[in-house]
Coordinates of C-alpha atoms in Angstrom, one line a residue:
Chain R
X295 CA 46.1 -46.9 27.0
X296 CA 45.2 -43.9 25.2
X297 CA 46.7 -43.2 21.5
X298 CA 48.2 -40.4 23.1
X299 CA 50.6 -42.4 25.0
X300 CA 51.9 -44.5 22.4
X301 CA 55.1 -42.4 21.8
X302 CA 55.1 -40.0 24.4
X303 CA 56.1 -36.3 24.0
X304 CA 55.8 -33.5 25.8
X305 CA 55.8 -29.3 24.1
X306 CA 55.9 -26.2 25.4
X307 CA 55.9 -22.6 24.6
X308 CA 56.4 -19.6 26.3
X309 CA 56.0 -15.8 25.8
X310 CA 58.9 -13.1 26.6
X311 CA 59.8 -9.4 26.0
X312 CA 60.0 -9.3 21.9
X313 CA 61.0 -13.1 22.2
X314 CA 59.6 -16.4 22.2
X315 CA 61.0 -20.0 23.5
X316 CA 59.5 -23.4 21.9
X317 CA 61.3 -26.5 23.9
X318 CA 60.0 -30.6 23.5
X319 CA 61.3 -33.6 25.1
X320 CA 63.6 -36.0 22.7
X321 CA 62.1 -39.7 23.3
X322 CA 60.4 -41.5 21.2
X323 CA 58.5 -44.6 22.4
X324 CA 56.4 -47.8 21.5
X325 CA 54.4 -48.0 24.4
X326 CA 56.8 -49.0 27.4
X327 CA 60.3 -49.7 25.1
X328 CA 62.4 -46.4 23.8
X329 CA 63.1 -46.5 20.2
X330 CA 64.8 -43.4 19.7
X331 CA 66.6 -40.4 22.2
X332 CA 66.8 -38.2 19.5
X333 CA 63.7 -37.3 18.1
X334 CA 62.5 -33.9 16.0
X335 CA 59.2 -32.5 17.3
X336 CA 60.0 -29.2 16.7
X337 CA 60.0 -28.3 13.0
X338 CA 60.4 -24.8 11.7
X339 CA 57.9 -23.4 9.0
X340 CA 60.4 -20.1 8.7
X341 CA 63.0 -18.0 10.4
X342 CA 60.1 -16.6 12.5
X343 CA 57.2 -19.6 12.5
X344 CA 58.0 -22.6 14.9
X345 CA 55.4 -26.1 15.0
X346 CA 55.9 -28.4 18.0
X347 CA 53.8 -31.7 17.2
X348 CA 53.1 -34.2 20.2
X349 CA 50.9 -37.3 20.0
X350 CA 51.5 -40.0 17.5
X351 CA 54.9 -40.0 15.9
X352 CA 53.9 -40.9 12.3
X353 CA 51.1 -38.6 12.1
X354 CA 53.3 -35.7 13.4
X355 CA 55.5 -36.4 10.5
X356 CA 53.0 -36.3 8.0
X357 CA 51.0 -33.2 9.2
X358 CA 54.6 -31.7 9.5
X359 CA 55.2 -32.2 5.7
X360 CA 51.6 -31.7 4.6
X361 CA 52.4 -27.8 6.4
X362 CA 55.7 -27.3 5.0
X363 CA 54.0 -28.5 1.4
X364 CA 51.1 -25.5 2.0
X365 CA 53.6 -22.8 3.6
X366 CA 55.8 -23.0 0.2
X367 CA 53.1 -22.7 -2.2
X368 CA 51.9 -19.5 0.2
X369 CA 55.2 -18.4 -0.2
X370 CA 55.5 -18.7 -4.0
X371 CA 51.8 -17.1 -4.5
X372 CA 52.2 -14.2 -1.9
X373 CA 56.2 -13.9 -2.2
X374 CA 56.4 -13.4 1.6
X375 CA 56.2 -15.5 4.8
X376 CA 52.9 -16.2 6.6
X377 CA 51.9 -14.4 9.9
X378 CA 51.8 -16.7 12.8
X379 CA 48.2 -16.2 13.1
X380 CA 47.1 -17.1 9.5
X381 CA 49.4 -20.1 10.0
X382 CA 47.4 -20.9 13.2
X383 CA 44.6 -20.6 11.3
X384 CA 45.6 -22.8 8.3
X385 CA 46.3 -25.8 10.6
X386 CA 42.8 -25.2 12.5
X387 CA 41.4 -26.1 8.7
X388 CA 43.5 -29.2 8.2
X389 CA 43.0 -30.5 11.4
X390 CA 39.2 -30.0 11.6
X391 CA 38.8 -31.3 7.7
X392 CA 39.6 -34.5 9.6
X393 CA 36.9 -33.9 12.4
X394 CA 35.6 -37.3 12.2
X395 CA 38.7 -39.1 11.9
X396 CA 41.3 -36.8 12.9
X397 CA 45.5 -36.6 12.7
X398 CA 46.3 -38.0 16.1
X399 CA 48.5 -35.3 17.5
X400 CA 48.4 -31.6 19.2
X401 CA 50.1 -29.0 17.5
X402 CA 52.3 -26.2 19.5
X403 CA 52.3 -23.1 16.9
X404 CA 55.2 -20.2 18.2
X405 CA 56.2 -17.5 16.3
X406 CA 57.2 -13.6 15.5
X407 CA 54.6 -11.8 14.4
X408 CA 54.4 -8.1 13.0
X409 CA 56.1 -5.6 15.1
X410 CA 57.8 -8.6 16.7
X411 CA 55.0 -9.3 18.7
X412 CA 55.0 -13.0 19.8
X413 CA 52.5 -15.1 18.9
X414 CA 51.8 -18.9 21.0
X415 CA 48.7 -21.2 20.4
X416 CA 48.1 -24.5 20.8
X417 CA 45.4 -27.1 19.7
X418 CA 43.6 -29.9 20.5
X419 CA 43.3 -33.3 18.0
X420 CA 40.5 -31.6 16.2
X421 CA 42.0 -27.7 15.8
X422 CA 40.2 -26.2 18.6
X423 CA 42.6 -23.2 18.9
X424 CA 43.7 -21.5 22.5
X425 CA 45.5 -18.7 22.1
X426 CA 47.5 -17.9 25.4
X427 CA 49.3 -14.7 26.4
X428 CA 51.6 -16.4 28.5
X429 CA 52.5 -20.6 27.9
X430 CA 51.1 -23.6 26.0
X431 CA 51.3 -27.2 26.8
X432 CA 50.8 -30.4 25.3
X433 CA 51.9 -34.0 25.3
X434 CA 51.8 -37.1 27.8
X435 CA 53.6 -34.8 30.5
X436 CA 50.6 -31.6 29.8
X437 CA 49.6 -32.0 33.4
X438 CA 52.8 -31.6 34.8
X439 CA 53.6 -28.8 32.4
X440 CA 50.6 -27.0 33.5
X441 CA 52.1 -27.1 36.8
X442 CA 55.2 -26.4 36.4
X443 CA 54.7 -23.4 33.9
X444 CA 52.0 -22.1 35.9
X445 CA 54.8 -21.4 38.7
X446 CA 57.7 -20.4 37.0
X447 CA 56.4 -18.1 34.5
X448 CA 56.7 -14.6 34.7
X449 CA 55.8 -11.9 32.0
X450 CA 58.2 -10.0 30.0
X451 CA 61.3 -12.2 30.9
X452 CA 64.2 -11.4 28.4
X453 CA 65.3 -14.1 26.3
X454 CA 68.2 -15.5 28.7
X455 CA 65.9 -15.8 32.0
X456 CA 63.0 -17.4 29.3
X457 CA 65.4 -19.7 28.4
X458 CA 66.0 -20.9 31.7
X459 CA 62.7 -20.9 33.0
X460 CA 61.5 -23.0 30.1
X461 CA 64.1 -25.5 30.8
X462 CA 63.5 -26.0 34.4
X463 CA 59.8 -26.3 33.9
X464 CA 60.6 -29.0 30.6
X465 CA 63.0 -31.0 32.7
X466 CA 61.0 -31.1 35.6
X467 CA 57.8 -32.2 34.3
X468 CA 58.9 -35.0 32.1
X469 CA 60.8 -36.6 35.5
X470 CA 57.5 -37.0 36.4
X471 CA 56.7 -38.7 33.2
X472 CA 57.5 -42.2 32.2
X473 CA 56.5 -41.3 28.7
X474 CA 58.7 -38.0 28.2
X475 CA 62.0 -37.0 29.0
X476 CA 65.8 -38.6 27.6
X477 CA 66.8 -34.4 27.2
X478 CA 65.3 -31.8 26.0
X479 CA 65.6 -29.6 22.9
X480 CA 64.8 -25.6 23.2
X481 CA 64.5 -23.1 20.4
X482 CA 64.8 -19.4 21.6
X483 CA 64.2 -16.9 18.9
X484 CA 64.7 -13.5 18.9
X485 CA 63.9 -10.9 16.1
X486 CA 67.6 -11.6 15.6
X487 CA 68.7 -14.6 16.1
X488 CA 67.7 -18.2 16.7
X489 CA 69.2 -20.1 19.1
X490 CA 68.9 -23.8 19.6
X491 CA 69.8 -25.8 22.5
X492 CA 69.9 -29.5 23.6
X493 CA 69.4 -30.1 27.2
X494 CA 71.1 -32.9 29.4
X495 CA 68.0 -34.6 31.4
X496 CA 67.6 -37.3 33.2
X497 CA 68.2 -40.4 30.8
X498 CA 65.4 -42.7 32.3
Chain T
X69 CA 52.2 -33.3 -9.6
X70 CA 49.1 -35.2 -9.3
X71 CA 49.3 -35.6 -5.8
X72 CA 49.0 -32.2 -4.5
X73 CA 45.4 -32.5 -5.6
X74 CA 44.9 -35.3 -2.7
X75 CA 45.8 -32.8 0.0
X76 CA 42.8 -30.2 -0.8
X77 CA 39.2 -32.1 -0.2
X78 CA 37.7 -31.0 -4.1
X79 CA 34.6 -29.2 -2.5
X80 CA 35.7 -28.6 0.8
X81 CA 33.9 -29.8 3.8
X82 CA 35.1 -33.2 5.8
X83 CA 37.1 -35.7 4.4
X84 CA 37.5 -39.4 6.0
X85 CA 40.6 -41.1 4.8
X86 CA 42.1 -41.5 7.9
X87 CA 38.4 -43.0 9.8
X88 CA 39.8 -46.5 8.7
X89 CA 43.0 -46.4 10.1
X90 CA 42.0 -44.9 13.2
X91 CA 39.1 -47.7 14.1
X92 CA 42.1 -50.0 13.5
X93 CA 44.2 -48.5 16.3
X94 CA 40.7 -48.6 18.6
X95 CA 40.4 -52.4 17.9
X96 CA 43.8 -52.9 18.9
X97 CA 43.1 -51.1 22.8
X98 CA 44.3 -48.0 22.2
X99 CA 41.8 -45.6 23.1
X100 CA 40.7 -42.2 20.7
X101 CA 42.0 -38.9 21.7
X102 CA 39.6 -36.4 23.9
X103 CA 38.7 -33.1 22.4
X104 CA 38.9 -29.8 23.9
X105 CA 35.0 -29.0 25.3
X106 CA 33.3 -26.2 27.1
X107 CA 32.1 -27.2 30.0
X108 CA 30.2 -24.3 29.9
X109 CA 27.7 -22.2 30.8
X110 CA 26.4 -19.9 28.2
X111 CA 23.1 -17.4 28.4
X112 CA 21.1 -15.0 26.4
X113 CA 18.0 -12.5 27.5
X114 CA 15.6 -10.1 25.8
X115 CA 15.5 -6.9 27.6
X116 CA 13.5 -3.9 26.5
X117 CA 15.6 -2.6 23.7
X118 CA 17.2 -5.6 22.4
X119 CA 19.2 -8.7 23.5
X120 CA 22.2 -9.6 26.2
X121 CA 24.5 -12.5 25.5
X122 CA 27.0 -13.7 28.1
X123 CA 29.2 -16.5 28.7
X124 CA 32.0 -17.9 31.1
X125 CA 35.8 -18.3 30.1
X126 CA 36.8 -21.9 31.0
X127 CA 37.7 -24.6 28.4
X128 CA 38.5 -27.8 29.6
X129 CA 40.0 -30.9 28.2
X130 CA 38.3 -34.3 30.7
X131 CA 39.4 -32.7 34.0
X132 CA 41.7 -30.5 33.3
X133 CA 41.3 -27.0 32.5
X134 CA 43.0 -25.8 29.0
X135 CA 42.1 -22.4 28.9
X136 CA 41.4 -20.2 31.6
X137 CA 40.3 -17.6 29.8
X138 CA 39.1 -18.1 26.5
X139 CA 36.4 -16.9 24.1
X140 CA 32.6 -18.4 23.8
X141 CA 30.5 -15.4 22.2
X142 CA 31.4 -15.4 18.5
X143 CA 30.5 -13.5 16.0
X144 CA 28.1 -13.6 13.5
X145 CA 27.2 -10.5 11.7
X146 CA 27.3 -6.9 12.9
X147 CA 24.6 -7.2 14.7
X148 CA 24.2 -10.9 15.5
X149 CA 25.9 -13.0 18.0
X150 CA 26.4 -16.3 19.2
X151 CA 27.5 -18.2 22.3
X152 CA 28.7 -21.7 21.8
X153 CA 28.7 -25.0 24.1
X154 CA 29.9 -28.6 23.4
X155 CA 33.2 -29.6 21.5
X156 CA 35.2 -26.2 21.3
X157 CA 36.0 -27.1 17.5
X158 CA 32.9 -27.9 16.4
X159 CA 31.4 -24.4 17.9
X160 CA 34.4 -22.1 16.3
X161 CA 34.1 -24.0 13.1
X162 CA 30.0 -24.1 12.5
X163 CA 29.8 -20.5 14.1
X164 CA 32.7 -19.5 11.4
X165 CA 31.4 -21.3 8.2
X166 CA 28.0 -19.4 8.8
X167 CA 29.6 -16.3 9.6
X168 CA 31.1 -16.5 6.0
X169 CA 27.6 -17.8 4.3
X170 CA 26.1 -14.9 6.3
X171 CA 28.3 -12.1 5.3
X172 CA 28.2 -13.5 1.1
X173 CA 24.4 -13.0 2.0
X174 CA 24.7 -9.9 3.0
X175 CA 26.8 -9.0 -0.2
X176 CA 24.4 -10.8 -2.3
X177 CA 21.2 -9.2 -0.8
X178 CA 22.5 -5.9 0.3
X179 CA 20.6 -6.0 3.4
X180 CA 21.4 -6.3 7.6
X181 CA 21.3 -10.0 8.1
X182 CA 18.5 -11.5 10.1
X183 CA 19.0 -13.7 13.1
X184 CA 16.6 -16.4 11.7
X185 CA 18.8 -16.4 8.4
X186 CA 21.4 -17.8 10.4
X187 CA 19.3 -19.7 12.5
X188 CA 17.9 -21.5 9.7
X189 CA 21.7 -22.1 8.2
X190 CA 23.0 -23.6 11.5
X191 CA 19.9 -25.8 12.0
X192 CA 20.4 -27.2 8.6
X193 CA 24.1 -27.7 9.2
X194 CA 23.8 -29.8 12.3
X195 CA 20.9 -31.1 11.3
X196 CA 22.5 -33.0 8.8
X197 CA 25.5 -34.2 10.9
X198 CA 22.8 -36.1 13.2
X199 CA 24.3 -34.6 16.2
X200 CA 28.4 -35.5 15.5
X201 CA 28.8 -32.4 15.3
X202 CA 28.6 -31.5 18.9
X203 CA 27.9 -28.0 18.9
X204 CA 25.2 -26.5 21.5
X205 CA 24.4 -22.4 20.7
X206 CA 22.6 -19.8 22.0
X207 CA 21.8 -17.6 19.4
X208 CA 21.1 -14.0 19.9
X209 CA 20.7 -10.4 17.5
X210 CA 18.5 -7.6 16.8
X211 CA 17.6 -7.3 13.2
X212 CA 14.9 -4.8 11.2
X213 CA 11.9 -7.4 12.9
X214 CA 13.4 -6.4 16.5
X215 CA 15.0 -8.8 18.9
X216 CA 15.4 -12.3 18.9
X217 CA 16.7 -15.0 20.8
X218 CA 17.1 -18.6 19.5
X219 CA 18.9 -22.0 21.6
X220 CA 19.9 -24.2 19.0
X221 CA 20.7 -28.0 20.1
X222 CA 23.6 -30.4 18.4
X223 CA 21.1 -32.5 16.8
X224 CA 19.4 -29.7 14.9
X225 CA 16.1 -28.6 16.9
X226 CA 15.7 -25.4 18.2
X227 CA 13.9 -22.9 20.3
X228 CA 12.7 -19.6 20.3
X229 CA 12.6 -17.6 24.1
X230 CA 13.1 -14.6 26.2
X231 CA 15.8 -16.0 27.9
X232 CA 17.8 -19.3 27.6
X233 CA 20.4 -21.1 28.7
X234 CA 23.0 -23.8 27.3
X235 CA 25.6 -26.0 28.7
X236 CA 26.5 -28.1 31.7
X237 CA 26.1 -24.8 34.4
X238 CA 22.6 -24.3 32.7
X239 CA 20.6 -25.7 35.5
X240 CA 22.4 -23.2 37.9
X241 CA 21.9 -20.4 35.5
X242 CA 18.3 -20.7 34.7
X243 CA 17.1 -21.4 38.2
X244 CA 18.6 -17.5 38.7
X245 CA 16.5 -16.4 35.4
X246 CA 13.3 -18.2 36.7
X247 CA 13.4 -16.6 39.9
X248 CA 14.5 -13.0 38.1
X249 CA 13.1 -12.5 35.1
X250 CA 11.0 -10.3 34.3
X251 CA 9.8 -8.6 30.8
X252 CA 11.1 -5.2 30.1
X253 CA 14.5 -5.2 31.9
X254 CA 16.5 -2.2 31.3
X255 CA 20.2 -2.2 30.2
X256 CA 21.5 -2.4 33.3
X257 CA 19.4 -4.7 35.2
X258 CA 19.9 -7.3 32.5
X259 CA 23.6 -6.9 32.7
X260 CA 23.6 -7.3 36.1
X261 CA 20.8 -10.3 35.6
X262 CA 22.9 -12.1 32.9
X263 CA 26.3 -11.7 35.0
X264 CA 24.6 -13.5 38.3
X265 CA 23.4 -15.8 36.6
X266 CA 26.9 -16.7 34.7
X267 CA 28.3 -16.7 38.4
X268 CA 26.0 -18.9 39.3
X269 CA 27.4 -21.3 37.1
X270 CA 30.7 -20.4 37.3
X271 CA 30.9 -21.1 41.4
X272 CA 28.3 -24.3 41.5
X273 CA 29.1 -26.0 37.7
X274 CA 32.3 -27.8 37.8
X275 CA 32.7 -27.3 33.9
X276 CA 32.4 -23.6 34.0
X277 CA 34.8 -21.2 35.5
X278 CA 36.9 -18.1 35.2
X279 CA 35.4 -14.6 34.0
X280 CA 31.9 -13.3 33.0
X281 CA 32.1 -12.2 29.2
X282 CA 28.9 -10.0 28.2
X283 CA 27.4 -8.8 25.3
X284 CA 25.0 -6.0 24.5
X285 CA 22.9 -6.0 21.2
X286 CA 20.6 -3.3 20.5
X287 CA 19.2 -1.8 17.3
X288 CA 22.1 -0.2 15.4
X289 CA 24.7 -0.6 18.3
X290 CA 26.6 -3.4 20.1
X291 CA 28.8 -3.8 22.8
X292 CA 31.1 -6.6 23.5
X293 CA 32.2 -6.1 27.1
X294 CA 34.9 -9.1 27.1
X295 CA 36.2 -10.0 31.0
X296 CA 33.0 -7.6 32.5
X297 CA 34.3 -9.4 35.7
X298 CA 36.6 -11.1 37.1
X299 CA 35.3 -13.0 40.0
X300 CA 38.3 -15.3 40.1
X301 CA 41.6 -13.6 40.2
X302 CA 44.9 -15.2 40.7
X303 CA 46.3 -14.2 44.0
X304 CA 49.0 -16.8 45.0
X305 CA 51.7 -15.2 42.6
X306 CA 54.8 -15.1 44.5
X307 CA 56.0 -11.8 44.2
X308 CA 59.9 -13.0 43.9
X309 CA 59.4 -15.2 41.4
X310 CA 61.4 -18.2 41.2
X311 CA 65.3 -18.4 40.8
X312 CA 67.3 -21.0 39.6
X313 CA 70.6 -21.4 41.4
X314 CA 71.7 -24.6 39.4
X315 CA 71.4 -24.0 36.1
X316 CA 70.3 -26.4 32.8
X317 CA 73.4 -28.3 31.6
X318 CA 73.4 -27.9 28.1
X319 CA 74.6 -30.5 25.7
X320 CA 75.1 -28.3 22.4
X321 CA 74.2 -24.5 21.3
X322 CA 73.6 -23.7 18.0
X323 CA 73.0 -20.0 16.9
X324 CA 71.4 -18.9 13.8
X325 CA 72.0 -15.3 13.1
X326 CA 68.6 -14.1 11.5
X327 CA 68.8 -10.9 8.6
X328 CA 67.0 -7.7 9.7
X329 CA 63.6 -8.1 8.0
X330 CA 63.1 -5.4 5.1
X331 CA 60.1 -4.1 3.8
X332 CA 60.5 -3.8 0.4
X333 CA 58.1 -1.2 -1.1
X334 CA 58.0 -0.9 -4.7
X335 CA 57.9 2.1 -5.7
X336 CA 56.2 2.0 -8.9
X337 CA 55.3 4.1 -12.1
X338 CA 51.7 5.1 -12.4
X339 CA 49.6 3.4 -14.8
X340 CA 49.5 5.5 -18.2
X341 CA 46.1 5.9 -19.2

């Protein structure tokens, strides 16, 4: 069994029109048994800068704090928030400073950048980034995802429709994942307003 | 706080402290993570005013592909380039980092970079990573000694030739170059050279896929002609899109109204002398 499939997760992003949606699944594992139904692997860094960790639960904890700990001492030296892509960039560092014995986990980076242009990347283990224009996948259910997303997505959807279309594709790849699924949780953010939703999913 | 000094390696470079823990979790059957690679085929030829670069767009994680269309020519210094093969990390970050040592040179020397400056810094940096750091590059610029082209292989050796190829879809590429090639290509003959080749491996090499990026160095002038085709467009988009009847069932919204961003400019006093 691969280290990735010790918890289970599954992370997605998507791009709209001036809008982005960041959505994860909510089990957390040990192996075959569930442990928890209600866990946090989307974290926000600010109002505009979302992280959606999947891979091994204790390391997406840690790299979570280690980027919360290096985003407030940005904001106290620059007085200002960091830009989506700087922040992408920050975490390529940490991640590859590890290269030879690296966090286990794949972070999902979504956020506002200037103009309210949205921003999505992902990376792998090491902090190879992949900037998309349209989604980004990640987890034990990435397969599915890429399906899924690949189908449903259309460009420039407003932030109801994005909100939908993330769901569907969230819900319907983790039901073909043993390792993923018990709801789902979506963010939706606007230059506006952040909305955060908890899905009912299949509870199996 | 004495621990924030933990987080920041002292001289930067790699750190280890987690190598222990990680060969602990191997023992025990579960097996390391795979890293994002590309596949890859990457070129480079000298034509008669200078050098051509090109490259496919796939990235690919084991069988899967990650990135349909992502970016392998990197650059290095005004008028040096490089194309990278092997762990997609490892190429970003080692083409980066001497990128940086180049451009401090540049500051330092007040001169154009040469392309065996970075040659020689990239050699040295694998070199001494014994080949873990998996990074395969063709290396290509035009500097005040004219053209060159370099291949430069993870474990540190390299290579110095009119035309060269790197990564699994090189075998398909270079039979194209062996059977072309010829010295004193125009501009457009080696385009066209450079983007049958990449073809070549994009339709035969498993690894490689997508679009044909290009790019042009000559003395004084580049061109970086990203996506110069696109042999591979999608074309099962449905054109109604899908639409979901049923809806998600929603457990529990929560709305965070968000303040209108301000830019605060300061205006301030000028400085009395």
């Amino acid at each position: 069994m691969s280290i990735f499939e010790y918890n289970g997760s599954a992370v997605v992003a998507m791009v709209g029109k001036n809008c982005f949606a960041i959505a994860s699944d909510r089990r957390l594992g040990v192996q075959l048994q569930t442990i928890a139904t209600d866990f946090q692997r989307i974290s926000k860094i600010h109002d505009h800068l979302f992280i959606g960790l999947s891979g091994l639960a204790t390391d997406v904890q840690t790299l979570y704090q280690r980027l919360v700990f290096r985003h407030k001492l940005y904001q106290l030296r620059e007085e200002r928030d960091m830009k989506p892509e700087t922040f992408a960039s920050l975490v390529s560092a940490i991640l590859y400073e590890k290269r030879f014995g690296p966090y286990l986990c794949q972070p999902v980076i979504a956020g506002l950048g200037d103009d309210n242009k949205p921003f999505i990347c992902t990376m792998d283990s090491i902090g190879a980034k992949e900037l998309a224009k349209d989604f980004v996948v990640s987890g034990t259910a990435s397969e599915s995802l890429y399906g899924a997303c690949e189908a449903m997505f259309k460009p420039d959807m407003e932030a109801e429709e994005l909100f939908e279309t993330i769901s569907q594709a969230l819900l319907s790849s983790v039901d073909r994942d043993c390792l993923s699924g018990w709801g789902g949780h979506v963010y939706v953010v606007t230059p506006n307003e952040i909305k955060e939703k908890i899905l009912k999913g299949r509870m199996d | 706080m004495s621990q924030s000094a933990v987080d920041v390696p002292p001289k930067g470079g790699f750190s280890f402290d987690l190598c222990k823990r990680n060969d602990m979790l191997t023992q025990k059957g579960l097996k390391a993570p795979s890293f994002l690679k590309t596949g890859t085929t990457i070129v480079g030829l000298i034509f008669k005013d200078g050098v051509i670069l090109g490259a496919d767009t796939r990235a690919t994680e084991g069988p899967i592909v990650a990135d349909k269309n992502c970016e392998k020519i990197h650059y290095m210094a005004p008028n040096i380039y490089c194309c990278g093969a092997g762990t997609a990390a490892d190429t970003e970050a080692v083409t980066d980092m001497v990128s940086s040592q180049l451009r401090l040179h540049r500051y330092q020397t007040s001169r154009d970079s040469r392309v065996i400056t970075a040659l020689t810094l990239l050699k040295k940096h694998l070199f001494s990573y014994q080949g873990h750091v998996s990074a395969a590059l063709v290396l290509g610029g035009v500097d005040i000694t004219g053209p060159h082209l370099h291949t430069i292989y993870p474990h540190g050796s390299t290579d110095t030739l009119p035309f060269a190829t790197m990564g699994s879809g090189s075998l398909a590429a270079m039979s194209v170059f062996e059977a072309k090639y010829k010295e004193g290509l125009t501009r457009d003959e080696g385009i066209q050279l450079v983007a049958e080749a990449i073809c070549s491996g994009i339709f035969n090499d498993l690894g490689s896929g997508s679009n044909v990026d290009i790019c042009v160095i000559t003395k004084g002038n580049k061109e970086y002609l990203r996506n110069y085709m696109e042999p591979n467009p999608r074309t099962y988009v449905s054109s109604k899109g899908y639409s979901f009847t049923k809806k998600t069932e929603v457990l529990l919204t929560k709305i965070t109204p968000l303040l209108e961003r301000v830019e605060i400019t300061e205006v301030g006093e000028a400085m009395e002398e």
